[in-house]
Amino acid sequence: QVQLVESGGGLVQPGGSLRLSCAASGNIFSLNAMGWYRQVPGNQRELVARITTGGSTNYADSVKGRFTISRDKAKNTVYLQMNSLKPEDTGVYYCNKERPGGGAYWGQGTQVTVSS
């Protein structure tokens, strides 16, 4: 069992920045990838950023050059630095940790609202 807790969401103006954190606890599988997903009402949950245990990263085209995902394995924590935020970035951001046998663990989500 793995528990993921997100933090750092909030309300920011366009062009602002936020840093999301996801702390993992429980039976940690550090060799598995972690990532951030977001969901807007009416839409499917979509990948924002992903990082493998080896440090390889993958980003949605819409956030490339603006968002950076990182991971502190010692602290079992993954971060998402979000810069130059746009209203379209608004949504609930979920932390994800992939399971060794498939599927994933999910956090409860943290709301990010970008509005002037």
PDB file of N, CA and C in Angstrom, residues 70-110:
ATOM      1  N   SER A  70      10.558  16.872 -11.113  1.00  0.00           N
ATOM      2  CA  SER A  70      11.770  16.380 -10.486  1.00  0.00           C
ATOM      3  C   SER A  70      11.402  15.412  -9.368  1.00  0.00           C
ATOM      4  N   ARG A  71      12.390  14.678  -8.914  1.00  0.00           N
ATOM      5  CA  ARG A  71      12.129  13.655  -7.915  1.00  0.00           C
ATOM      6  C   ARG A  71      13.278  13.564  -6.925  1.00  0.00           C
ATOM      7  N   ASP A  72      12.926  13.508  -5.660  1.00  0.00           N
ATOM      8  CA  ASP A  72      13.892  13.295  -4.596  1.00  0.00           C
ATOM      9  C   ASP A  72      13.613  11.905  -4.043  1.00  0.00           C
ATOM     10  N   LYS A  73      14.380  10.935  -4.481  1.00  0.00           N
ATOM     11  CA  LYS A  73      14.131   9.557  -4.091  1.00  0.00           C
ATOM     12  C   LYS A  73      14.330   9.329  -2.596  1.00  0.00           C
ATOM     13  N   ALA A  74      15.296  10.032  -2.017  1.00  0.00           N
ATOM     14  CA  ALA A  74      15.567   9.874  -0.594  1.00  0.00           C
ATOM     15  C   ALA A  74      14.372  10.308   0.244  1.00  0.00           C
ATOM     16  N   LYS A  75      13.649  11.315  -0.236  1.00  0.00           N
ATOM     17  CA  LYS A  75      12.490  11.830   0.480  1.00  0.00           C
ATOM     18  C   LYS A  75      11.177  11.256  -0.032  1.00  0.00           C
ATOM     19  N   ASN A  76      11.272  10.384  -1.027  1.00  0.00           N
ATOM     20  CA  ASN A  76      10.074   9.802  -1.631  1.00  0.00           C
ATOM     21  C   ASN A  76       9.090  10.882  -2.048  1.00  0.00           C
ATOM     22  N   THR A  77       9.623  11.892  -2.694  1.00  0.00           N
ATOM     23  CA  THR A  77       8.827  13.049  -3.068  1.00  0.00           C
ATOM     24  C   THR A  77       9.080  13.427  -4.524  1.00  0.00           C
ATOM     25  N   VAL A  78       8.018  13.767  -5.218  1.00  0.00           N
ATOM     26  CA  VAL A  78       8.118  14.259  -6.582  1.00  0.00           C
ATOM     27  C   VAL A  78       7.556  15.672  -6.612  1.00  0.00           C
ATOM     28  N   TYR A  79       8.149  16.517  -7.444  1.00  0.00           N
ATOM     29  CA  TYR A  79       7.760  17.914  -7.524  1.00  0.00           C
ATOM     30  C   TYR A  79       7.358  18.273  -8.945  1.00  0.00           C
ATOM     31  N   LEU A  80       6.551  19.295  -9.052  1.00  0.00           N
ATOM     32  CA  LEU A  80       6.220  19.871 -10.342  1.00  0.00           C
ATOM     33  C   LEU A  80       6.323  21.377 -10.220  1.00  0.00           C
ATOM     34  N   GLN A  81       7.364  21.934 -10.815  1.00  0.00           N
ATOM     35  CA  GLN A  81       7.537  23.376 -10.854  1.00  0.00           C
ATOM     36  C   GLN A  81       6.802  23.899 -12.068  1.00  0.00           C
ATOM     37  N   MET A  82       5.853  24.786 -11.847  1.00  0.00           N
ATOM     38  CA  MET A  82       5.021  25.311 -12.917  1.00  0.00           C
ATOM     39  C   MET A  82       5.262  26.805 -13.047  1.00  0.00           C
ATOM     40  N   ASN A  83       5.784  27.211 -14.182  1.00  0.00           N
ATOM     41  CA  ASN A  83       6.066  28.611 -14.454  1.00  0.00           C
ATOM     42  C   ASN A  83       5.224  29.087 -15.630  1.00  0.00           C
ATOM     43  N   SER A  84       5.131  30.391 -15.754  1.00  0.00           N
ATOM     44  CA  SER A  84       4.380  31.004 -16.849  1.00  0.00           C
ATOM     45  C   SER A  84       2.998  30.383 -16.989  1.00  0.00           C
ATOM     46  N   LEU A  85       2.314  30.291 -15.882  1.00  0.00           N
ATOM     47  CA  LEU A  85       1.026  29.613 -15.862  1.00  0.00           C
ATOM     48  C   LEU A  85      -0.014  30.337 -16.711  1.00  0.00           C
ATOM     49  N   LYS A  86      -0.853  29.546 -17.334  1.00  0.00           N
ATOM     50  CA  LYS A  86      -1.920  30.034 -18.191  1.00  0.00           C
ATOM     51  C   LYS A  86      -3.268  29.574 -17.646  1.00  0.00           C
ATOM     52  N   PRO A  87      -4.331  30.283 -17.983  1.00  0.00           N
ATOM     53  CA  PRO A  87      -5.657  29.847 -17.529  1.00  0.00           C
ATOM     54  C   PRO A  87      -5.973  28.403 -17.921  1.00  0.00           C
ATOM     55  N   GLU A  88      -5.475  27.962 -19.054  1.00  0.00           N
ATOM     56  CA  GLU A  88      -5.721  26.597 -19.501  1.00  0.00           C
ATOM     57  C   GLU A  88      -5.032  25.554 -18.644  1.00  0.00           C
ATOM     58  N   ASP A  89      -4.130  25.979 -17.761  1.00  0.00           N
ATOM     59  CA  ASP A  89      -3.485  25.061 -16.839  1.00  0.00           C
ATOM     60  C   ASP A  89      -4.365  24.742 -15.638  1.00  0.00           C
ATOM     61  N   THR A  90      -5.461  25.435 -15.512  1.00  0.00           N
ATOM     62  CA  THR A  90      -6.370  25.223 -14.394  1.00  0.00           C
ATOM     63  C   THR A  90      -6.894  23.793 -14.370  1.00  0.00           C
ATOM     64  N   GLY A  91      -6.944  23.219 -13.189  1.00  0.00           N
ATOM     65  CA  GLY A  91      -7.458  21.875 -13.043  1.00  0.00           C
ATOM     66  C   GLY A  91      -7.032  21.273 -11.720  1.00  0.00           C
ATOM     67  N   VAL A  92      -7.466  20.065 -11.498  1.00  0.00           N
ATOM     68  CA  VAL A  92      -7.029  19.323 -10.324  1.00  0.00           C
ATOM     69  C   VAL A  92      -5.830  18.483 -10.724  1.00  0.00           C
ATOM     70  N   TYR A  93      -4.750  18.665 -10.014  1.00  0.00           N
ATOM     71  CA  TYR A  93      -3.517  17.956 -10.322  1.00  0.00           C
ATOM     72  C   TYR A  93      -3.352  16.766  -9.386  1.00  0.00           C
ATOM     73  N   TYR A  94      -3.136  15.614  -9.983  1.00  0.00           N
ATOM     74  CA  TYR A  94      -3.012  14.370  -9.235  1.00  0.00           C
ATOM     75  C   TYR A  94      -1.615  13.803  -9.349  1.00  0.00           C
ATOM     76  N   CYS A  95      -1.089  13.387  -8.233  1.00  0.00           N
ATOM     77  CA  CYS A  95       0.178  12.678  -8.215  1.00  0.00           C
ATOM     78  C   CYS A  95      -0.074  11.212  -8.529  1.00  0.00           C
ATOM     79  N   ASN A  96       0.863  10.622  -9.233  1.00  0.00           N
ATOM     80  CA  ASN A  96       0.734   9.248  -9.682  1.00  0.00           C
ATOM     81  C   ASN A  96       2.031   8.491  -9.435  1.00  0.00           C
ATOM     82  N   LYS A  97       1.896   7.281  -8.940  1.00  0.00           N
ATOM     83  CA  LYS A  97       3.040   6.395  -8.794  1.00  0.00           C
ATOM     84  C   LYS A  97       2.668   5.064  -9.417  1.00  0.00           C
ATOM     85  N   GLU A  98       3.397   4.663 -10.432  1.00  0.00           N
ATOM     86  CA  GLU A  98       3.095   3.440 -11.146  1.00  0.00           C
ATOM     87  C   GLU A  98       3.387   2.213 -10.289  1.00  0.00           C
ATOM     88  N   ARG A  99       2.546   1.208 -10.429  1.00  0.00           N
ATOM     89  CA  ARG A  99       2.715  -0.044  -9.709  1.00  0.00           C
ATOM     90  C   ARG A  99       3.585  -0.996 -10.504  1.00  0.00           C
ATOM     91  N   PRO A 100       4.351  -1.836  -9.822  1.00  0.00           N
ATOM     92  CA  PRO A 100       5.240  -2.758 -10.544  1.00  0.00           C
ATOM     93  C   PRO A 100       4.503  -3.729 -11.442  1.00  0.00           C
ATOM     94  N   GLY A 101       3.301  -4.120 -11.078  1.00  0.00           N
ATOM     95  CA  GLY A 101       2.539  -5.066 -11.870  1.00  0.00           C
ATOM     96  C   GLY A 101       1.506  -4.428 -12.780  1.00  0.00           C
ATOM     97  N   GLY A 102       1.577  -3.118 -12.934  1.00  0.00           N
ATOM     98  CA  GLY A 102       0.608  -2.406 -13.743  1.00  0.00           C
ATOM     99  C   GLY A 102      -0.295  -1.549 -12.883  1.00  0.00           C
ATOM    100  N   GLY A 103      -0.952  -0.602 -13.488  1.00  0.00           N
ATOM    101  CA  GLY A 103      -1.787   0.316 -12.753  1.00  0.00           C
ATOM    102  C   GLY A 103      -0.963   1.339 -11.997  1.00  0.00           C
ATOM    103  N   ALA A 104      -1.610   2.030 -11.074  1.00  0.00           N
ATOM    104  CA  ALA A 104      -0.918   3.085 -10.356  1.00  0.00           C
ATOM    105  C   ALA A 104      -1.634   3.450  -9.075  1.00  0.00           C
ATOM    106  N   TYR A 105      -0.880   4.066  -8.183  1.00  0.00           N
ATOM    107  CA  TYR A 105      -1.444   4.689  -7.002  1.00  0.00           C
ATOM    108  C   TYR A 105      -1.710   6.153  -7.324  1.00  0.00           C
ATOM    109  N   TRP A 106      -2.724   6.718  -6.702  1.00  0.00           N
ATOM    110  CA  TRP A 106      -3.101   8.095  -6.951  1.00  0.00           C
ATOM    111  C   TRP A 106      -3.283   8.863  -5.658  1.00  0.00           C
ATOM    112  N   GLY A 107      -2.903  10.134  -5.695  1.00  0.00           N
ATOM    113  CA  GLY A 107      -3.200  11.018  -4.595  1.00  0.00           C
ATOM    114  C   GLY A 107      -4.614  11.550  -4.717  1.00  0.00           C
ATOM    115  N   GLN A 108      -5.013  12.372  -3.752  1.00  0.00           N
ATOM    116  CA  GLN A 108      -6.361  12.925  -3.747  1.00  0.00           C
ATOM    117  C   GLN A 108      -6.501  14.140  -4.656  1.00  0.00           C
ATOM    118  N   GLY A 109      -5.391  14.713  -5.060  1.00  0.00           N
ATOM    119  CA  GLY A 109      -5.418  15.842  -5.962  1.00  0.00           C
ATOM    120  C   GLY A 109      -5.297  17.173  -5.245  1.00  0.00           C
ATOM    121  N   THR A 110      -4.774  18.150  -5.949  1.00  0.00           N
ATOM    122  CA  THR A 110      -4.683  19.498  -5.433  1.00  0.00           C
ATOM    123  C   THR A 110      -5.129  20.464  -6.533  1.00  0.00           C
TER     124      THR A 110
END
